[in-house]
Amino acid sequence: MSREGGGRRLLVRDLAQLATPTGQGAPLRGPDLGRVEAIEEAFVLCEDGLIARVGAMRELGSLEGDVVELDGRGLCAIPGLVDCHTHACFAGNRVDEFALRAAGATYEELHARGGGIMSTVRSTRAASPEELADAVVRHRQWMLRVGTTTFEAKSGYGLDEETELASLRAIRDAGGIPTWLGAHAVPPEFDDADAYLDFALREVLPRAADVAEAADVFVESGAFDVAQARRYLQACAGAGLALRLHGDQFTEQGAIGLAIELGARSIDHLEATGERGVAELAASPVVGVLLPASALFLGRPMPPARALVDACAAIALATDFNPGSAFCESLPLVCSLAATQLHLSPAEALTACTVNAAHVLGRADRLGRLAPGYAADVVLLDAPDWRYLAYHLGGQLVARTIVAGAQTELR
Ligand code: NIG
Ligand code: FE
């Protein structure tokens, strides 16, 4: 998202509450995950794109010089939300498939029949680079409206050199953080996964690594196995990319062990993770990214979030926004699912989609807290209590989104 501080000062005053994860460093885990500080009758002062001060109105005093003031009465301020897992670069839609699933077809069946991911690959390959860029900008607007000020997005609907690179550039140019999901599925022009990976690592990786910050792989039967994922990720690490995995979505294939072995930043999904996986992840620095909107959308079991948090695993929350398994860009809705389905507190949910999500993206030093020196990314909730973030299920909750100290123009 655009970050122009521009030297302007913005004071949001008379807020009902301001809430921010406390503590130092990241990721926050165990009891620290739920430590949110709430200040009643608060203000936040933004300067040069950064947060200069936060506090209670009674401590504000008088400010010298030019300051734009914003009336925060009846609103609550929280840090800009960070969506650390989306597939926001795609063309077309899967609404027909959605209707088939509503009538009883399963996601895996549709995938096996050449629908699912491959259907979006066909429409994404058919789109021009300009159409892909427009699609990401449109999706970014949807995200801003629901309070997402930083988003990651993956390629993975091209699976050829031209479309993968166009996707990564479209994400970058829309202000997103690009991840090369070169190992999302095996496209039909290749006989098998290894032949496809030979091509992807030889032809696409060298150029993808110039644009992407991380690489991701879908470890699942019918996608890539652990040995193939290891080969792909090791090559990507060699090209300087951080590592992410889609793992334990439908079945446990050993993706958690691989994530730990390779020092990945995160393993995402975990709907199928059992007790052993919970214990392994908890003893590691790898973040488990939970995607309850995807589990809901597919009618799948929810990930074992409470067990992970109680075992002191580091977790983050994200949308998984994509046309097939989670057509949902709303982190507030994800926070509601976290509270109602994952048994996380509103405070744990807030930390998971701010500080901890920023950590997954390598940005926890500047994003995810309302504290001096952090980016002035602020969401103003139309609510008397910040916990409406999780409480107001599917509500029109976001009154304003501020990015780098400037109010965003929403189209
Ligand atoms: O995270 N599981 C793999 N990839 C995506 C879904 C992509 C799609 O269905 O288009 C996911 O759920
Ligand atoms: Fe995903």
Short mmCIF file of C-alpha atoms in Angstrom, two decimals, residues 105-402:
data_model
loop_
_atom_site.label_atom_id
_atom_site.label_comp_id
_atom_site.label_asym_id
_atom_site.label_seq_id
_atom_site.Cartn_x
_atom_site.Cartn_y
_atom_site.Cartn_z
CA ALA A 105 -19.30 -31.72 -4.66
CA THR A 106 -16.04 -31.58 -2.72
CA TYR A 107 -13.06 -29.26 -3.33
CA GLU A 108 -10.75 -32.27 -3.83
CA GLU A 109 -13.10 -33.84 -6.42
CA LEU A 110 -13.29 -30.60 -8.41
CA HIS A 111 -9.49 -30.28 -8.27
CA ALA A 112 -9.02 -33.89 -9.44
CA ARG A 113 -11.39 -33.23 -12.40
CA GLY A 114 -9.20 -30.33 -13.61
CA GLY A 115 -11.33 -27.65 -11.97
CA GLY A 116 -10.26 -25.93 -8.76
CA ILE A 117 -6.85 -24.28 -8.91
CA MET A 118 -6.38 -25.26 -12.60
CA SER A 119 -9.54 -23.44 -13.61
CA THR A 120 -8.13 -20.21 -12.15
CA VAL A 121 -4.78 -20.97 -13.84
CA ARG A 122 -6.58 -21.03 -17.21
CA SER A 123 -8.31 -17.68 -16.65
CA THR A 124 -5.20 -16.06 -15.17
CA ARG A 125 -3.03 -17.17 -18.10
CA ALA A 126 -5.64 -15.69 -20.47
CA ALA A 127 -5.48 -12.27 -18.77
CA SER A 128 -3.06 -9.53 -19.88
CA PRO A 129 -0.51 -8.08 -17.42
CA GLU A 130 -2.67 -4.94 -17.27
CA GLU A 131 -5.77 -6.97 -16.40
CA LEU A 132 -3.87 -8.74 -13.64
CA ALA A 133 -2.61 -5.41 -12.30
CA ASP A 134 -6.18 -4.05 -12.29
CA ALA A 135 -7.42 -7.14 -10.46
CA VAL A 136 -4.86 -6.78 -7.65
CA VAL A 137 -5.61 -3.05 -7.29
CA ARG A 138 -9.33 -3.86 -7.04
CA HIS A 139 -8.72 -6.54 -4.42
CA ARG A 140 -6.44 -4.17 -2.51
CA GLN A 141 -9.31 -1.64 -2.37
CA TRP A 142 -11.58 -4.32 -0.92
CA MET A 143 -8.93 -5.04 1.72
CA LEU A 144 -8.46 -1.38 2.66
CA ARG A 145 -12.20 -1.05 3.25
CA VAL A 146 -12.01 -3.76 5.90
CA GLY A 147 -8.89 -2.40 7.58
CA THR A 148 -6.03 -4.28 5.91
CA THR A 149 -3.15 -1.84 5.55
CA THR A 150 -0.46 -4.39 4.58
CA PHE A 151 -1.02 -7.44 2.44
CA GLU A 152 1.05 -10.30 1.17
CA ALA A 153 -0.09 -11.98 -2.05
CA LYS A 154 1.11 -15.08 -3.82
CA SER A 155 1.50 -15.87 -7.48
CA GLY A 156 0.67 -19.49 -8.31
CA TYR A 157 -2.15 -19.10 -10.83
CA GLY A 158 0.27 -18.73 -13.76
CA LEU A 159 2.65 -21.65 -13.39
CA ASP A 160 4.40 -20.48 -16.54
CA GLU A 161 7.20 -17.93 -16.69
CA GLU A 162 5.26 -15.05 -18.19
CA THR A 163 2.18 -15.21 -15.98
CA GLU A 164 4.08 -15.90 -12.76
CA LEU A 165 6.29 -12.86 -13.33
CA ALA A 166 3.35 -10.68 -14.38
CA SER A 167 1.55 -11.76 -11.19
CA LEU A 168 4.48 -10.94 -8.92
CA ARG A 169 4.90 -7.53 -10.55
CA ALA A 170 1.17 -6.80 -10.31
CA ILE A 171 1.28 -7.56 -6.58
CA ARG A 172 4.37 -5.41 -6.03
CA ASP A 173 2.99 -2.52 -8.08
CA ALA A 174 -0.27 -2.56 -6.07
CA GLY A 175 1.79 -2.15 -2.88
CA GLY A 176 1.60 -5.81 -1.83
CA ILE A 177 4.39 -8.07 -0.61
CA PRO A 178 4.92 -10.72 -3.31
CA THR A 179 5.45 -14.41 -2.61
CA TRP A 180 6.36 -16.79 -5.43
CA LEU A 181 4.01 -19.77 -5.12
CA GLY A 182 5.74 -21.51 -7.99
CA ALA A 183 4.79 -24.91 -6.54
CA HIS A 184 1.01 -24.51 -6.24
CA ALA A 185 -0.09 -27.22 -8.69
CA VAL A 186 1.39 -29.17 -11.60
CA PRO A 187 0.18 -27.61 -14.87
CA PRO A 188 -1.11 -30.00 -17.56
CA GLU A 189 1.77 -29.44 -20.02
CA PHE A 190 4.10 -31.37 -17.66
CA ASP A 191 4.01 -35.13 -17.09
CA ASP A 192 4.70 -34.95 -13.40
CA ALA A 193 5.65 -32.72 -10.49
CA ASP A 194 9.41 -33.29 -10.84
CA ALA A 195 9.43 -32.34 -14.51
CA TYR A 196 7.48 -29.17 -13.68
CA LEU A 197 9.86 -28.28 -10.82
CA ASP A 198 12.87 -28.77 -13.14
CA PHE A 199 11.37 -26.12 -15.40
CA ALA A 200 10.20 -23.76 -12.63
CA LEU A 201 13.53 -23.75 -10.79
CA ARG A 202 15.59 -23.39 -13.97
CA GLU A 203 13.47 -20.86 -15.89
CA VAL A 204 11.31 -18.95 -13.42
CA LEU A 205 13.13 -18.82 -10.06
CA PRO A 206 16.05 -16.59 -11.19
CA ARG A 207 13.62 -13.83 -12.29
CA ALA A 208 10.96 -14.46 -9.63
CA ALA A 209 13.64 -13.96 -6.96
CA ASP A 210 14.17 -10.39 -8.20
CA VAL A 211 10.57 -9.48 -7.34
CA ALA A 212 9.36 -11.86 -4.62
CA GLU A 213 10.38 -11.76 -0.96
CA ALA A 214 9.39 -15.36 -0.18
CA ALA A 215 8.59 -18.69 -1.81
CA ASP A 216 5.67 -20.97 -0.98
CA VAL A 217 4.71 -24.56 -1.81
CA PHE A 218 1.49 -26.57 -1.49
CA VAL A 219 2.45 -29.81 0.29
CA GLU A 220 -0.46 -32.20 -0.23
CA SER A 221 -1.30 -35.43 -1.99
CA GLY A 222 -2.19 -34.40 -5.53
CA ALA A 223 0.15 -31.39 -5.28
CA PHE A 224 3.79 -31.70 -4.06
CA ASP A 225 5.26 -34.27 -1.65
CA VAL A 226 7.84 -33.51 1.03
CA ALA A 227 10.85 -34.48 -1.10
CA GLN A 228 9.68 -32.28 -3.97
CA ALA A 229 8.89 -29.43 -1.58
CA ARG A 230 12.35 -29.74 -0.01
CA ARG A 231 14.05 -29.50 -3.42
CA TYR A 232 11.94 -26.48 -4.39
CA LEU A 233 12.38 -24.63 -1.09
CA GLN A 234 16.12 -25.28 -0.84
CA ALA A 235 16.61 -23.82 -4.31
CA CYS A 236 14.46 -20.81 -3.36
CA ALA A 237 16.41 -20.25 -0.14
CA GLY A 238 19.59 -20.37 -2.22
CA ALA A 239 18.16 -17.54 -4.33
CA GLY A 240 17.61 -15.45 -1.20
CA LEU A 241 13.89 -16.02 -0.65
CA ALA A 242 12.24 -16.54 2.74
CA LEU A 243 10.27 -19.77 2.97
CA ARG A 244 6.55 -20.48 3.53
CA LEU A 245 4.54 -23.69 3.19
CA HIS A 246 0.90 -24.65 2.72
CA GLY A 247 0.74 -27.75 4.90
CA ASP A 248 -1.67 -30.09 6.73
CA GLN A 249 -4.67 -28.61 4.87
CA PHE A 250 -6.33 -31.96 4.12
CA THR A 251 -3.78 -34.54 5.28
CA GLU A 252 -0.58 -34.64 7.32
CA GLN A 253 2.31 -35.24 4.93
CA GLY A 254 5.25 -34.16 7.10
CA ALA A 255 5.10 -30.48 6.13
CA ILE A 256 5.64 -29.28 9.72
CA GLY A 257 8.89 -31.26 10.02
CA LEU A 258 10.07 -29.85 6.70
CA ALA A 259 9.20 -26.28 7.70
CA ILE A 260 11.25 -26.66 10.89
CA GLU A 261 14.14 -28.42 9.11
CA LEU A 262 14.44 -25.60 6.57
CA GLY A 263 13.86 -22.70 8.98
CA ALA A 264 10.70 -21.56 7.20
CA ARG A 265 8.96 -18.39 8.35
CA SER A 266 5.58 -20.10 8.49
CA ILE A 267 3.45 -23.12 7.82
CA ASP A 268 -0.07 -22.21 6.82
CA HIS A 269 -3.46 -24.01 7.11
CA LEU A 270 -2.95 -26.84 9.71
CA GLU A 271 -6.59 -27.97 9.60
CA ALA A 272 -5.41 -31.61 9.68
CA THR A 273 -2.64 -31.18 12.29
CA GLY A 274 -2.71 -33.69 15.16
CA GLU A 275 -1.20 -33.64 18.65
CA ARG A 276 2.31 -34.48 17.50
CA GLY A 277 2.34 -31.67 14.96
CA VAL A 278 1.12 -29.24 17.61
CA ALA A 279 3.99 -30.23 19.92
CA GLU A 280 6.59 -30.02 17.13
CA LEU A 281 5.46 -26.60 16.02
CA ALA A 282 5.29 -25.29 19.59
CA ALA A 283 8.95 -26.22 20.12
CA SER A 284 10.03 -24.32 17.01
CA PRO A 285 10.34 -20.73 15.79
CA VAL A 286 8.02 -21.41 12.80
CA VAL A 287 4.72 -19.51 12.87
CA GLY A 288 1.50 -21.45 12.26
CA VAL A 289 -0.72 -19.27 10.07
CA LEU A 290 -4.37 -20.15 10.69
CA LEU A 291 -6.95 -19.55 7.95
CA PRO A 292 -10.39 -20.17 9.46
CA ALA A 293 -12.23 -18.49 6.57
CA SER A 294 -10.83 -21.20 4.29
CA ALA A 295 -11.95 -24.00 6.64
CA LEU A 296 -15.39 -22.39 6.86
CA PHE A 297 -15.70 -21.82 3.10
CA LEU A 298 -14.82 -25.46 2.37
CA GLY A 299 -16.80 -26.90 5.30
CA ARG A 300 -13.61 -28.44 6.71
CA PRO A 301 -12.50 -28.90 10.32
CA MET A 302 -11.00 -25.84 11.99
CA PRO A 303 -7.26 -25.90 12.84
CA PRO A 304 -6.34 -26.77 16.45
CA ALA A 305 -5.77 -23.15 17.38
CA ARG A 306 -6.42 -23.37 21.12
CA ALA A 307 -4.10 -26.35 21.48
CA LEU A 308 -1.38 -24.51 19.55
CA VAL A 309 -1.67 -21.35 21.66
CA ASP A 310 -1.81 -23.30 24.93
CA ALA A 311 1.31 -25.23 23.88
CA CYS A 312 3.03 -21.84 23.25
CA ALA A 313 3.26 -22.17 19.47
CA ALA A 314 3.51 -18.87 17.59
CA ILE A 315 0.39 -18.32 15.52
CA ALA A 316 -0.88 -15.71 13.08
CA LEU A 317 -4.29 -15.28 11.44
CA ALA A 318 -4.87 -14.51 7.76
CA THR A 319 -7.69 -14.63 5.21
CA ASP A 320 -6.25 -16.91 2.47
CA PHE A 321 -8.27 -14.65 0.11
CA ASN A 322 -8.61 -16.55 -3.19
CA PRO A 323 -11.39 -17.41 -5.66
CA GLY A 324 -11.71 -21.08 -4.72
CA SER A 325 -11.20 -21.96 -1.08
CA ALA A 326 -11.73 -18.59 0.66
CA PHE A 327 -13.40 -15.79 -1.29
CA CYS A 328 -13.09 -13.55 1.74
CA GLU A 329 -10.80 -10.52 2.17
CA SER A 330 -12.03 -9.58 5.66
CA LEU A 331 -9.66 -9.92 8.62
CA PRO A 332 -12.41 -8.64 10.98
CA LEU A 333 -14.52 -11.63 9.87
CA VAL A 334 -11.49 -13.87 10.45
CA CYS A 335 -11.22 -12.41 13.98
CA SER A 336 -14.89 -13.28 14.57
CA LEU A 337 -14.19 -16.83 13.40
CA ALA A 338 -11.13 -16.94 15.64
CA ALA A 339 -13.31 -16.10 18.65
CA THR A 340 -16.31 -18.27 17.79
CA GLN A 341 -14.64 -21.27 16.09
CA LEU A 342 -10.99 -21.30 17.20
CA HIS A 343 -11.66 -20.34 20.83
CA LEU A 344 -9.18 -17.48 20.81
CA SER A 345 -9.85 -14.32 22.79
CA PRO A 346 -10.34 -11.04 20.89
CA ALA A 347 -6.94 -9.97 22.23
CA GLU A 348 -5.23 -13.12 20.90
CA ALA A 349 -6.94 -12.59 17.55
CA LEU A 350 -5.79 -8.95 17.34
CA THR A 351 -2.15 -9.83 18.04
CA ALA A 352 -2.31 -12.71 15.56
CA CYS A 353 -3.32 -10.46 12.64
CA THR A 354 -1.08 -7.53 13.54
CA VAL A 355 2.30 -8.12 15.25
CA ASN A 356 2.55 -11.83 14.51
CA ALA A 357 1.39 -11.46 10.92
CA ALA A 358 3.95 -8.66 10.48
CA HIS A 359 6.62 -11.05 11.81
CA VAL A 360 5.69 -13.62 9.14
CA LEU A 361 6.36 -10.86 6.59
CA GLY A 362 9.65 -9.81 8.24
CA ARG A 363 8.25 -6.43 9.29
CA ALA A 364 7.43 -6.68 12.99
CA ASP A 365 9.92 -3.93 13.81
CA ARG A 366 7.71 -1.35 12.06
CA LEU A 367 4.20 -2.81 11.70
CA GLY A 368 1.53 -4.19 14.00
CA ARG A 369 1.63 -1.94 17.07
CA LEU A 370 0.35 1.53 17.90
CA ALA A 371 3.56 2.77 19.46
CA PRO A 372 6.07 5.55 18.71
CA GLY A 373 8.28 4.75 15.74
CA TYR A 374 5.90 2.25 14.16
CA ALA A 375 4.23 2.97 10.81
CA ALA A 376 1.17 5.20 11.25
CA ASP A 377 -1.18 2.52 9.93
CA VAL A 378 -4.35 2.82 11.98
CA VAL A 379 -7.86 1.40 11.67
CA LEU A 380 -10.74 3.32 13.23
CA LEU A 381 -13.56 1.01 14.25
CA ASP A 382 -17.15 2.24 14.43
CA ALA A 383 -17.51 0.72 17.90
CA PRO A 384 -17.51 1.72 21.57
CA ASP A 385 -15.15 -1.15 22.49
CA TRP A 386 -12.25 -2.40 20.34
CA ARG A 387 -13.35 -6.01 20.90
CA TYR A 388 -16.16 -5.37 18.40
CA LEU A 389 -13.37 -6.38 15.98
CA ALA A 390 -14.34 -9.98 16.78
CA TYR A 391 -17.81 -9.38 18.22
CA HIS A 392 -19.52 -7.62 15.28
CA LEU A 393 -19.87 -10.66 13.03
CA GLY A 394 -19.79 -9.56 9.40
CA GLY A 395 -20.59 -5.97 10.42
CA GLN A 396 -19.69 -2.69 8.71
CA LEU A 397 -17.08 -2.14 11.36
CA VAL A 398 -14.33 -0.08 9.76
CA ALA A 399 -15.03 3.66 9.77
CA ARG A 400 -11.65 4.77 8.36
CA THR A 401 -8.33 3.28 7.37
CA ILE A 402 -5.17 5.38 7.77
#
